[in-house]
Coordinates of C-alpha atoms (C1' of nucleotides) in Angstrom, one line a residue:
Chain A
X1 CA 0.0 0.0 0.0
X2 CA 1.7 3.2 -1.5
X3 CA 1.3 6.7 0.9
X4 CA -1.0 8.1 -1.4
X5 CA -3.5 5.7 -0.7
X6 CA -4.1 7.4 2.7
X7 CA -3.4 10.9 1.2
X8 CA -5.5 13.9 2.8
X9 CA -5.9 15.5 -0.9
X10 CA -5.6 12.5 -3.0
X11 CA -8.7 13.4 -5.1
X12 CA -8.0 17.1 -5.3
X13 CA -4.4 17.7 -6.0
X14 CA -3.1 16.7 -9.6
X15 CA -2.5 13.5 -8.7
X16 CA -6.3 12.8 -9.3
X17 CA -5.7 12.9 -12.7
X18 CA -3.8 9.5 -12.5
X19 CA -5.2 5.9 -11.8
X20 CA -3.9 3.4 -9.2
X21 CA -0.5 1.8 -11.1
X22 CA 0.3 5.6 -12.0
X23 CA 0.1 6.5 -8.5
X24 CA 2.1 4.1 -7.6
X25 CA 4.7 4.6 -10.2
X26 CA 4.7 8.8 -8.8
X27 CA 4.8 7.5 -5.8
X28 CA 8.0 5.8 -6.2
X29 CA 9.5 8.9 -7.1
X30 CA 8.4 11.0 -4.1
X31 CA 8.8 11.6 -0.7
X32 CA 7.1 13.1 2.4
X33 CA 8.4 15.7 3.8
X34 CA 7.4 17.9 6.7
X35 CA 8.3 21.4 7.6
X36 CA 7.5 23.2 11.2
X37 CA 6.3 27.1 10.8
X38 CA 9.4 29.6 9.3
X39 CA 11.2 26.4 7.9
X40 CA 11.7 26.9 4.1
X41 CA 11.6 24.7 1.5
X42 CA 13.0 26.8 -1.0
X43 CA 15.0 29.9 -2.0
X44 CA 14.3 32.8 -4.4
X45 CA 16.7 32.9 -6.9
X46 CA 17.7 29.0 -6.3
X47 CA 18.1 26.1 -8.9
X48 CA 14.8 24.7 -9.0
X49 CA 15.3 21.1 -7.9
X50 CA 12.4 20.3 -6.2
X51 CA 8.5 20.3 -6.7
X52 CA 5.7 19.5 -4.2
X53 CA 1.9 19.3 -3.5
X54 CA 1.2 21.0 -0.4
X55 CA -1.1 18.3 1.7
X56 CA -1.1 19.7 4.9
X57 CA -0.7 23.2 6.4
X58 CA -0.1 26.9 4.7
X59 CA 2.7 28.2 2.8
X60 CA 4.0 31.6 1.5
X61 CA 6.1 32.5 -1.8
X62 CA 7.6 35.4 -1.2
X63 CA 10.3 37.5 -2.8
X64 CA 12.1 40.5 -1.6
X65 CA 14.6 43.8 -3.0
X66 CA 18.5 43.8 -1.9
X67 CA 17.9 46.2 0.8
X68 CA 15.7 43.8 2.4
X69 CA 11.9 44.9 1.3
X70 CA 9.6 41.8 1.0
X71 CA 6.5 40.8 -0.8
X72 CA 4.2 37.8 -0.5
X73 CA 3.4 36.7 -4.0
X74 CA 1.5 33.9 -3.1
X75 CA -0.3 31.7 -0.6
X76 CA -0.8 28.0 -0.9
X77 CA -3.4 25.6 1.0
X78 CA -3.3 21.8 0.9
X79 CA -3.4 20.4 -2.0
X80 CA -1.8 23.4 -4.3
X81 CA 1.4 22.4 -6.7
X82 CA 4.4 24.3 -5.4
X83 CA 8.0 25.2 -7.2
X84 CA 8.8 25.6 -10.9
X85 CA 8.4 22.6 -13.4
X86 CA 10.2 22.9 -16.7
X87 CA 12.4 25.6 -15.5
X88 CA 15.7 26.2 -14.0
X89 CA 15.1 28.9 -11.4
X90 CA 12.6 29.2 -8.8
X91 CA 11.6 32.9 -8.2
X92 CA 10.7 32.9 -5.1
X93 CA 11.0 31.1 -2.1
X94 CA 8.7 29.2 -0.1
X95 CA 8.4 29.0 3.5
X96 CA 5.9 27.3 6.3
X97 CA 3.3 29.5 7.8
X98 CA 2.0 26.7 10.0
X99 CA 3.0 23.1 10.6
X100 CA 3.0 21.7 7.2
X101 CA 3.6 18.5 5.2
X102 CA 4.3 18.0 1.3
X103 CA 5.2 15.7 -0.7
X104 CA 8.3 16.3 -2.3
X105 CA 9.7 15.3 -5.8
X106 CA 12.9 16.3 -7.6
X107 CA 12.0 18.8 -10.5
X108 CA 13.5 16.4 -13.0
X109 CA 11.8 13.3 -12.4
X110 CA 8.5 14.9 -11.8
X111 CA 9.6 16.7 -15.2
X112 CA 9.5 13.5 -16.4
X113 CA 6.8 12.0 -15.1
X114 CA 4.4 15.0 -16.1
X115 CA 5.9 14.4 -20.1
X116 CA 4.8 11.2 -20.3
X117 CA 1.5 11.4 -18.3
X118 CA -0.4 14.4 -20.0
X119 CA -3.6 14.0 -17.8
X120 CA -1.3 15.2 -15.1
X121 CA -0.1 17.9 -17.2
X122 CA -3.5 19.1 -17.9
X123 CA -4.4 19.1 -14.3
X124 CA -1.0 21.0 -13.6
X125 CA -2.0 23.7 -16.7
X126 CA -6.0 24.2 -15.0
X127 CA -4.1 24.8 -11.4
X128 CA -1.7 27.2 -13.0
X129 CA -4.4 29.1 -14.9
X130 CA -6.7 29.0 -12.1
X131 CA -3.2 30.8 -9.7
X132 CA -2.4 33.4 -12.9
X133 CA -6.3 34.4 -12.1
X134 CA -6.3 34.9 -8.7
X135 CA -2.9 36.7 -8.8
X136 CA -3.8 39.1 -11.4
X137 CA -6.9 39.6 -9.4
X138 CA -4.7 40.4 -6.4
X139 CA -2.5 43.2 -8.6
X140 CA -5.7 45.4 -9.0
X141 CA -5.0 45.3 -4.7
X142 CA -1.8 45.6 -5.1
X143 CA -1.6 48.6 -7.4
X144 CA -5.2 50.4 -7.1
X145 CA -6.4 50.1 -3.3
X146 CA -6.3 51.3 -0.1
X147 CA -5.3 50.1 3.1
X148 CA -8.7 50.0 4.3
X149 CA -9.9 48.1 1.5
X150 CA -6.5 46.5 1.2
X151 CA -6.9 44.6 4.6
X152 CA -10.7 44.1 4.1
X153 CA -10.2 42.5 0.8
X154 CA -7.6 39.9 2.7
X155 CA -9.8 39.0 5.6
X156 CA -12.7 38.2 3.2
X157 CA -10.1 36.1 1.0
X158 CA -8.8 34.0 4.1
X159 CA -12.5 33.4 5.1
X160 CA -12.5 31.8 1.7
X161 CA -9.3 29.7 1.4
X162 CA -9.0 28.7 4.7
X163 CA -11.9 26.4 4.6
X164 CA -10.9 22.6 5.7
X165 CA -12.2 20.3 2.5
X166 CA -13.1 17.6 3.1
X167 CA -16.5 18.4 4.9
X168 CA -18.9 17.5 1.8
X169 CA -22.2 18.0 4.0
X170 CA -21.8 22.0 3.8
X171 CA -20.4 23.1 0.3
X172 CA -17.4 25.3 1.2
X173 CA -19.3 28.2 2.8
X174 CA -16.9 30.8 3.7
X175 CA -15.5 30.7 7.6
X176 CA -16.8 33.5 10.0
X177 CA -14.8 32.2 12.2
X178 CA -11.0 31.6 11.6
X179 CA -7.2 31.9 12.9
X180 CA -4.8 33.2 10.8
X181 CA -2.1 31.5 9.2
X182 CA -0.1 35.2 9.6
X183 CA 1.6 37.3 11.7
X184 CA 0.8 41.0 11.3
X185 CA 4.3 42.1 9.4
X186 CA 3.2 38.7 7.3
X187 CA -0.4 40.4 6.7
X188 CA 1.7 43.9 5.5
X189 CA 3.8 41.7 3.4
X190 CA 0.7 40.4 1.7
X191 CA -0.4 43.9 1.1
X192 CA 2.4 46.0 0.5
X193 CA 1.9 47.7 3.6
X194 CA 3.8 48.5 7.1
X195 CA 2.8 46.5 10.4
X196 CA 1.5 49.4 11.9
X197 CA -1.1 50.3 8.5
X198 CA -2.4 47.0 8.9
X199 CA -2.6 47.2 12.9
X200 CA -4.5 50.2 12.7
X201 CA -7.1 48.9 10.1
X202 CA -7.8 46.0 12.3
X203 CA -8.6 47.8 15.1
X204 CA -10.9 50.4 13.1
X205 CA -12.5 47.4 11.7
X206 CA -13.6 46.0 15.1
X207 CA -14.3 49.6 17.0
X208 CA -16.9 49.5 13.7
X209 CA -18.0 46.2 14.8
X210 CA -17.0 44.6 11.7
X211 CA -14.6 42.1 12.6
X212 CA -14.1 40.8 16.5
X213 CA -10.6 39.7 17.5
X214 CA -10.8 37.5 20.2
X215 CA -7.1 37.0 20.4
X216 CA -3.6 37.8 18.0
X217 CA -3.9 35.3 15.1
X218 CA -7.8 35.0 15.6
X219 CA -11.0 36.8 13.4
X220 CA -14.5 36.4 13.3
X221 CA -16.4 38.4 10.9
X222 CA -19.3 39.9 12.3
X223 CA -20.8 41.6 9.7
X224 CA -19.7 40.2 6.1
X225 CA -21.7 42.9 4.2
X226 CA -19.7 45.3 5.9
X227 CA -16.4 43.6 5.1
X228 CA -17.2 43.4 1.7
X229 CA -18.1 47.2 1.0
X230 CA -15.0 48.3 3.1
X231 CA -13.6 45.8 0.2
X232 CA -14.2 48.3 -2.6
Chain B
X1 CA -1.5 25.9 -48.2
X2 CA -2.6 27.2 -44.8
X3 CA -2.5 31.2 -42.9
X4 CA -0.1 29.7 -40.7
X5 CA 2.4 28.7 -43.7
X6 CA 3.9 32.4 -43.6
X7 CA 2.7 33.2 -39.9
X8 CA 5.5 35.4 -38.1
X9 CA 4.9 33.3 -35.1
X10 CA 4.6 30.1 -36.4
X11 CA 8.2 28.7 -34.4
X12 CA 7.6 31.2 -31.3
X13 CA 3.8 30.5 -30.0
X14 CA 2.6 27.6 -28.9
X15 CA 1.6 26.3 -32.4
X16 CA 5.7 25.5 -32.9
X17 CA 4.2 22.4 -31.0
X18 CA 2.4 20.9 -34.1
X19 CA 3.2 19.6 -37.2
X20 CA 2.1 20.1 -40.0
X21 CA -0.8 18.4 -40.0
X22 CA -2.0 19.3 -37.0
X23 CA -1.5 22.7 -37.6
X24 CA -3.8 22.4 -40.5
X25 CA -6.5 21.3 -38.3
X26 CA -6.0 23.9 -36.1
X27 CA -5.5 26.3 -39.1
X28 CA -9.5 25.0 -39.7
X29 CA -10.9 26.2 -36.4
X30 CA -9.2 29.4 -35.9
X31 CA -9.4 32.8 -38.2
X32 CA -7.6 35.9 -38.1
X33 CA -8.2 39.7 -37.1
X34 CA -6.9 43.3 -37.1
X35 CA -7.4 45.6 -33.9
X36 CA -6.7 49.1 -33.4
X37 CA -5.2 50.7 -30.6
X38 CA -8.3 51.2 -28.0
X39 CA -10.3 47.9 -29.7
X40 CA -10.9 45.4 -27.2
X41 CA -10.9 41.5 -27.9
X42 CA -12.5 40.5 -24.9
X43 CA -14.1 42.0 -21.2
X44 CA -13.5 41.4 -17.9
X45 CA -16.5 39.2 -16.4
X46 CA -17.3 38.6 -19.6
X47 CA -18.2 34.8 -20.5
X48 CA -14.7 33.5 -22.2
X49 CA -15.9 32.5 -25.7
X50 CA -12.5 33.3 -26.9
X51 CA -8.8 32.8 -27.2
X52 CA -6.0 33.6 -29.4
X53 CA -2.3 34.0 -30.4
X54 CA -0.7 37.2 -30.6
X55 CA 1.1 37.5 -34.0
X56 CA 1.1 41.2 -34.0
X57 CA 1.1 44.1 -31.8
X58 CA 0.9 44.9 -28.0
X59 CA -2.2 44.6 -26.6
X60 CA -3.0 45.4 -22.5
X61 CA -4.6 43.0 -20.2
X62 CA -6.3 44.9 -17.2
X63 CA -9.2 45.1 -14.7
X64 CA -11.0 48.2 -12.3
X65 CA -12.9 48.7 -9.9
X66 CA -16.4 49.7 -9.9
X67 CA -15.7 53.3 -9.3
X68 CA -13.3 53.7 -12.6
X69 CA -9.7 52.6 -10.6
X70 CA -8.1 51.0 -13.5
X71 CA -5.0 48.2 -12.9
X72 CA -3.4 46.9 -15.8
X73 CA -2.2 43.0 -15.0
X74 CA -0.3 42.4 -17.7
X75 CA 1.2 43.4 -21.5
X76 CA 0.9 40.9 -24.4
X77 CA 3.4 40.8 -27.4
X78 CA 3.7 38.9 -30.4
X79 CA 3.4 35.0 -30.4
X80 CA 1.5 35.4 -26.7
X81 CA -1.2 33.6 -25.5
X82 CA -4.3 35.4 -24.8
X83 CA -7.4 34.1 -23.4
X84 CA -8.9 31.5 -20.5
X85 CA -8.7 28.1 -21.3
X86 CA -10.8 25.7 -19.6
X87 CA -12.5 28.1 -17.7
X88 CA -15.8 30.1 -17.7
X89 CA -15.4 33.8 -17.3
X90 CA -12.6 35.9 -18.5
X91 CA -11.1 38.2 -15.2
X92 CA -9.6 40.9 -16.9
X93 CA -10.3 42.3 -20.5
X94 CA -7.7 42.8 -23.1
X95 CA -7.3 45.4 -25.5
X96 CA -5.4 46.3 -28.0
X97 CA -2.5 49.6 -27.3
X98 CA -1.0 49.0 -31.3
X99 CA -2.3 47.9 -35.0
X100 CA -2.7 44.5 -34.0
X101 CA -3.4 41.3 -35.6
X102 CA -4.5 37.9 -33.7
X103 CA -5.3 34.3 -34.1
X104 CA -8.4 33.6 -32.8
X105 CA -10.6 30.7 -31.6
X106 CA -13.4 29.9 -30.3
X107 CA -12.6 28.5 -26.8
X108 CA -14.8 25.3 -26.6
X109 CA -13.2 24.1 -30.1
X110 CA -9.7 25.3 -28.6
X111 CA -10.3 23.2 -25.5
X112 CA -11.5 20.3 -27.2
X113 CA -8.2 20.5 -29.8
X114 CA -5.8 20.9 -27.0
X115 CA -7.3 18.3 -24.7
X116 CA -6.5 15.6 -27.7
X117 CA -2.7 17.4 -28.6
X118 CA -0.5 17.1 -25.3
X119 CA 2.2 18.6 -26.8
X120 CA -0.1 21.6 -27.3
X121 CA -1.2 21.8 -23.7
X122 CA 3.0 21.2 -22.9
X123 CA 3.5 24.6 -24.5
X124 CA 0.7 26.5 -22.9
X125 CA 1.7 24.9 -19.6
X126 CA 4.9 26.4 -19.8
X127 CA 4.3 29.8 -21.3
X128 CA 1.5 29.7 -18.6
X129 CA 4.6 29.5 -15.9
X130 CA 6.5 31.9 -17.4
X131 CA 3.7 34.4 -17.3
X132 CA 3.2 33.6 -13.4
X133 CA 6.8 34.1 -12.9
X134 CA 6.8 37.8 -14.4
X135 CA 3.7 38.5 -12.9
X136 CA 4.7 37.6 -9.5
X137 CA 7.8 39.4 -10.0
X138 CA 5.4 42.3 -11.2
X139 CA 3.7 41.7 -7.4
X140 CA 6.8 43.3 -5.6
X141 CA 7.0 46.2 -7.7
X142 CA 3.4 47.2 -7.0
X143 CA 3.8 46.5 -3.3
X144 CA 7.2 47.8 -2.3
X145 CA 8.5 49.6 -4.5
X146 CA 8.5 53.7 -4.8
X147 CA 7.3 55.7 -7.6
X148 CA 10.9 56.4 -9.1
X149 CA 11.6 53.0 -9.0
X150 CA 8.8 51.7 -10.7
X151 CA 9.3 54.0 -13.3
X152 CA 13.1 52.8 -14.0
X153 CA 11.7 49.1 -13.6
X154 CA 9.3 49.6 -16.4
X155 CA 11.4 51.3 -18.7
X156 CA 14.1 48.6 -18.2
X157 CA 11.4 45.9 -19.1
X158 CA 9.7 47.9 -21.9
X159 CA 13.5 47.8 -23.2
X160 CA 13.6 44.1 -23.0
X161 CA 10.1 42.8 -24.3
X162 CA 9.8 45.5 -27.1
X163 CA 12.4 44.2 -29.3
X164 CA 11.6 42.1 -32.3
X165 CA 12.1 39.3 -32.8
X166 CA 13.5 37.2 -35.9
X167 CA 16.9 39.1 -36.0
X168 CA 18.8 36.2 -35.7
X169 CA 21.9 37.8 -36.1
X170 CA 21.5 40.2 -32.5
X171 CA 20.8 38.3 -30.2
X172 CA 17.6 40.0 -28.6
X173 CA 19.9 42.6 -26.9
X174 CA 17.6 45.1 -25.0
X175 CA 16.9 48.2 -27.0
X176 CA 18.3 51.6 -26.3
X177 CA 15.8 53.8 -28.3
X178 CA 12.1 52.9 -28.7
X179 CA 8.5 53.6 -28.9
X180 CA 6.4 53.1 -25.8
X181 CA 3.0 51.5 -26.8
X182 CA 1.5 53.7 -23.8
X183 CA -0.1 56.5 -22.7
X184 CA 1.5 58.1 -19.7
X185 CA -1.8 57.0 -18.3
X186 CA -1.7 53.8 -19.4
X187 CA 1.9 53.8 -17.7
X188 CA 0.4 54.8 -14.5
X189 CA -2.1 51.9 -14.8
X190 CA 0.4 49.4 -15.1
X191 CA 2.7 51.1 -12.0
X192 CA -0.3 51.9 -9.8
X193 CA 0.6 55.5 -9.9
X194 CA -1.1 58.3 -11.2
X195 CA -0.2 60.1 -14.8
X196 CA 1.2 63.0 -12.4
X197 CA 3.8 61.1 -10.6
X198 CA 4.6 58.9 -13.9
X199 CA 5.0 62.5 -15.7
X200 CA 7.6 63.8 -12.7
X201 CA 9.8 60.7 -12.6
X202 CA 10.2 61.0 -16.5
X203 CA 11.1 64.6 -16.5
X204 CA 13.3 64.0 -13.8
X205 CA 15.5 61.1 -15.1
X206 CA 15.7 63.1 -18.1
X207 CA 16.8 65.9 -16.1
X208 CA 19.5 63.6 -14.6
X209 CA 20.7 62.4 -17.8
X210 CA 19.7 58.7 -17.1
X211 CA 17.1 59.1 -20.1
X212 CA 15.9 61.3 -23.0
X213 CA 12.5 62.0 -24.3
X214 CA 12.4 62.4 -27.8
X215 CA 9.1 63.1 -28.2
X216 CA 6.1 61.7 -26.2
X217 CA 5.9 58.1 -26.9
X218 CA 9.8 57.6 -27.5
X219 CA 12.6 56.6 -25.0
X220 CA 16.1 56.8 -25.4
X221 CA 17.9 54.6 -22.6
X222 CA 21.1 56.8 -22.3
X223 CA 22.6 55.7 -18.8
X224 CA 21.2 51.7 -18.5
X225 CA 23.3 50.9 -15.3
X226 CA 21.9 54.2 -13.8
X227 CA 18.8 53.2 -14.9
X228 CA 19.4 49.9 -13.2
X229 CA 20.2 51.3 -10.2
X230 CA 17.2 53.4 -9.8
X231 CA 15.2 50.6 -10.2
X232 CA 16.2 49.1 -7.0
Chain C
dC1 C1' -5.5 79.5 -36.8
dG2 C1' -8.1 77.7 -33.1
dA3 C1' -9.8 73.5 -31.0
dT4 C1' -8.7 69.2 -28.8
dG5 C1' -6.5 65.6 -26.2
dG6 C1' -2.7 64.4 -24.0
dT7 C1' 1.1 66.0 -21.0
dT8 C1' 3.7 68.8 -17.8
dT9 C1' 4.2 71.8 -13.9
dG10 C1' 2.7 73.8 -9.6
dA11 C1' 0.6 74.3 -4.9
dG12 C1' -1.6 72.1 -1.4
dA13 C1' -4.0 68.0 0.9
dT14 C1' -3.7 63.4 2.7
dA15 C1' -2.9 58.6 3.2
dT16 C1' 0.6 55.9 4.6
dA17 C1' 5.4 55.5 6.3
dT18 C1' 8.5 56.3 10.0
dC19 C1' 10.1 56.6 14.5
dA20 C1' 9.3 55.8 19.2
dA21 C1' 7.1 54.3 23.2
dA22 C1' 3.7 51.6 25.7
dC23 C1' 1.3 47.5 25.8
dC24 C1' 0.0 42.6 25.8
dT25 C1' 0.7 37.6 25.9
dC26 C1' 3.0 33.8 26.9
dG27 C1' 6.6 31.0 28.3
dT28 C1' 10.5 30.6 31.7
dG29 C1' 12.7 30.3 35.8
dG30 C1' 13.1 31.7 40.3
Chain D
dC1 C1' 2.7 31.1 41.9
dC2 C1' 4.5 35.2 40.6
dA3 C1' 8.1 38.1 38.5
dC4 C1' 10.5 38.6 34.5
dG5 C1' 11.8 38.9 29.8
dA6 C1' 11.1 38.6 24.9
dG7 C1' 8.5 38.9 20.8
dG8 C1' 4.9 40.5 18.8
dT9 C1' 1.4 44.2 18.7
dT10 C1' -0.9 48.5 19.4
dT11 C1' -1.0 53.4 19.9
dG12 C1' 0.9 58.0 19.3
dA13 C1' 3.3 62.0 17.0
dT14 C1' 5.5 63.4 13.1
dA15 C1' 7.4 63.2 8.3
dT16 C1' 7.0 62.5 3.6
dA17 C1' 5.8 60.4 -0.8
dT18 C1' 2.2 60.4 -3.6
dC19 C1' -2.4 62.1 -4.7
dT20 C1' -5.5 65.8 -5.9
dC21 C1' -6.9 69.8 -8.0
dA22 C1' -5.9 73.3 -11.2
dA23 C1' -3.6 75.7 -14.6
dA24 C1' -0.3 76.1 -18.3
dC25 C1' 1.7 73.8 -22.1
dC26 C1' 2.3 71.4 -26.5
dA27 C1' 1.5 68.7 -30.4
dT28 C1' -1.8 67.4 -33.9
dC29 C1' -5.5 68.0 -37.0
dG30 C1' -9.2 70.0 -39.0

DNA sequence: CGATGGTTTGAGATATATCAAACCTCGTGG
DNA sequence: CCACGAGGTTTGATATATCTCAAACCATCG
C-alpha cells in the first residue's frame, strides 16, 4: 500500500488525474516531507530542484529587493502544486506559515513524469491558470487600493481559502470564524503595507463592529456585508 | 497551403508544437483579425468564448474597480497567449494599445483541440509558468516599491520585451531607443501610480541624464546601469 | 488658426510610512 | 505562583511620498 493511498488531498491535487499503477509509479519517485512554521523549502533565486503538492498546512512565496523589502506573492493551502516545473530557477522562495507537510519530488523526475503522463499535465495547466487568475486579481490590490480596503479585501479572501475540504455536507461556505495562518508584518507583506497600516485597520474594523478579535492570530467576521463594502 | 504557412509566429507560440498536419486542423478552427489601438478582444467578467495567439502588436490586459480605478495586470506581445482556457469567465479584458493582428478561436473548439494534442497543452503549460513568474515578480513592484523605482523598472522591461524578434543575427539585446505602446496613463495603470507622478519621474530622469524624451511616446535609454540602479 | 486631447508643472492636501514608546501575551525560571 | 523577559502588537506623534486639484503647455488636426 503506497502513501498516497491514505493521502488527505488524493482526489483534489493533480494527482487525481492518474489511476492506481500511475500512482504508484509517482509514488516511487516521491517523498514526504514535513516542515514546522518559518522552515523553508526553498529559496528565491535558487536552482529549481524540487516540486511538491502542499497536503497539509499553509505556505508563503515570497520575494524581496537587496535592501531587504519583502512581498508575499502567493499563498498556498493543501493540495496546491508548489515550485517551478520545466524551468531552471525558482523565483521565489517558499516557507511554512504553520506546521506543514508536502510531498516532495525532484523537479527532474517529476519533469519526467508529467511528459509522459499528459492528464497530469492538464491538471497542472488548469491549477496554474486557475493561480495566474487569482494573482492578477490580487494586482488590482496591489496597485489600485487602499489600506482599508486592502486589509478588508484579505480577511474576506482567508475566510475563503482557509476552509478545511473535506467536509462534503456544507459546500465550502466561507468561515466566519478563523485563525490566521499570519503574523501581522506577514499580513503587510501580503499587502504591501507597514505593520503598523495593517494594525490600525484592524482595530478600526472592530471599533466599527466589523470584525471581533478575540485573540492575536484570531477573526470572526461579524458583519460580512460590511467587510465586503469596506472591500471596494 | 494554410494562414499559418507564412505566420510570423509560427516557431515562437505555442503552435511551434504541431506539425504540419495538425496545424492544418487547427488552421480549420481558428481565423484571423486586425485591432486598433483602443479595440478590445474581450471583457473582464465577460463569458470566455474566446482565445488567441498574438502575431502582431501589444495589446493590455487589465481590470477596475467599480468606481473607474483602472490596474493593468499584464502586457501581451507577439506570439503570446491570450485568453482562458478551460475556464468560464474571463477576469480581466484585453485590449489592443497597437495595430494589432490575432489568431483567434473559439474557446470550446480550442479546448477540445488541446485536450487531444499534449504537446499543445505542454507549450501553454509552460508559457503559462513563465507568465506567473513575471507576474509575480510584477507583485513586488506594485507592493514595495517607490514611484521612481517603478518607473526605471518599467522602462528597463519595456526595453527588453519590445524588441523584435527574428533578428537572428543580434541576439535580442535590449533596446536603447524605442516607442512606448502607452499613454502616460496607461503607464500609471500598469505602476499603480497616477499620470502626475509617472510624468515627474520621467522629466526627472531626463533631467539627470539617465534618459531622453524624444518626443512623447519615445525613450532613449542613455545611462542603463543608472537606470538599473534606480530601479532598486 | 483655433480647438482638442494628452502632457507637464505647480501648490496644497492626505494617506501611509517612519520613529518611538507603551502594551499585551505567553513561556520561563526563580 | 508570581516576576520577569522577549516577541509581537498596538498606539501616538510626526514626516513624507504620492495624490488631488488646477492651470499652463504642447503637439496634432481640422
Amino acid at each position: 500500500m503506497s502513501a498516497c493511498d491514505t493521502c488527505l488531498v488524493r482526489n483534489r491535487a493533480i494527482c487525481s488525474s492518474l489511476d492506481n499503477e500511475e500512482i504508484k509509479a509517482l509514488n516511487a519517485i516521491g517523498r514526504r516531507r514535513n516542515l514546522t512554521p518559518g522552515e523553508s523549502l526553498m529559496w528565491e533565486g535558487e536552482d529549481s530542484v524540487l516540486v511538491a503538492n502542499v497536503i497539509e498546512g499553509v505556505l508563503k512565496l515570497s520575494t524581496g529587493t537587496e535592501d531587504g523589502r519583502e512581498q508575499i506573492v502567493g499563498v498556498v493551502y493543501p493540495s496546491d502544486f508548489i515550485g517551478r516545473p520545466f524551468g531552471s530557477t525558482s523565483g521565489h522562495g517558499v516557507t511554512a506559515l504553520t506546521d506543514a507537510r508536502v510531498c516532495v519530488f525532484s523537479r527532474k523526475d517529476f519533469d519526467a513524469f508529467a511528459r509522459e503522463h499528459p492528464s497530469l499535465e492538464h491538471k497542472l495547466l488548469q491549477r496554474t491558470l486557475a493561480e495566474l487568475d487569482r494573482t492578477r486579481k490580487w494586482m488590482l490590490l496591489l496597485g489600485r487600493k487602499s489600506a482599508g480596503e486592502k486589509v478588508a479585501s484579505f480577511l474576506l479572501e482567508m475566510s475563503e481559502r482557509l476552509v478545511q475540504p473535506g467536509c462534503i455536507d456544507a459546500p465550502d461556505l466561507p468561515l466566519r470564524r478563523f485563525a490566521l495562518p499570519f503574523s501581522r508584518q506577514q499580513v503587510a507583506d501580503v499587502l504591501g503595507l507597514t505593520i503598523e497600516t495593517v494594525s490600525r485597520q484592524f482595530t478600526r474594523l472592530k471599533a466599527d463592529g466589523i470584525i471581533d478579535l478575540p485573540s492575536r492570530r484570531e477573526v470572526v467576521i461579524l458583519d460580512r456585508a460590511g467587510l465586503a463594502a469596506e472591500a471596494g
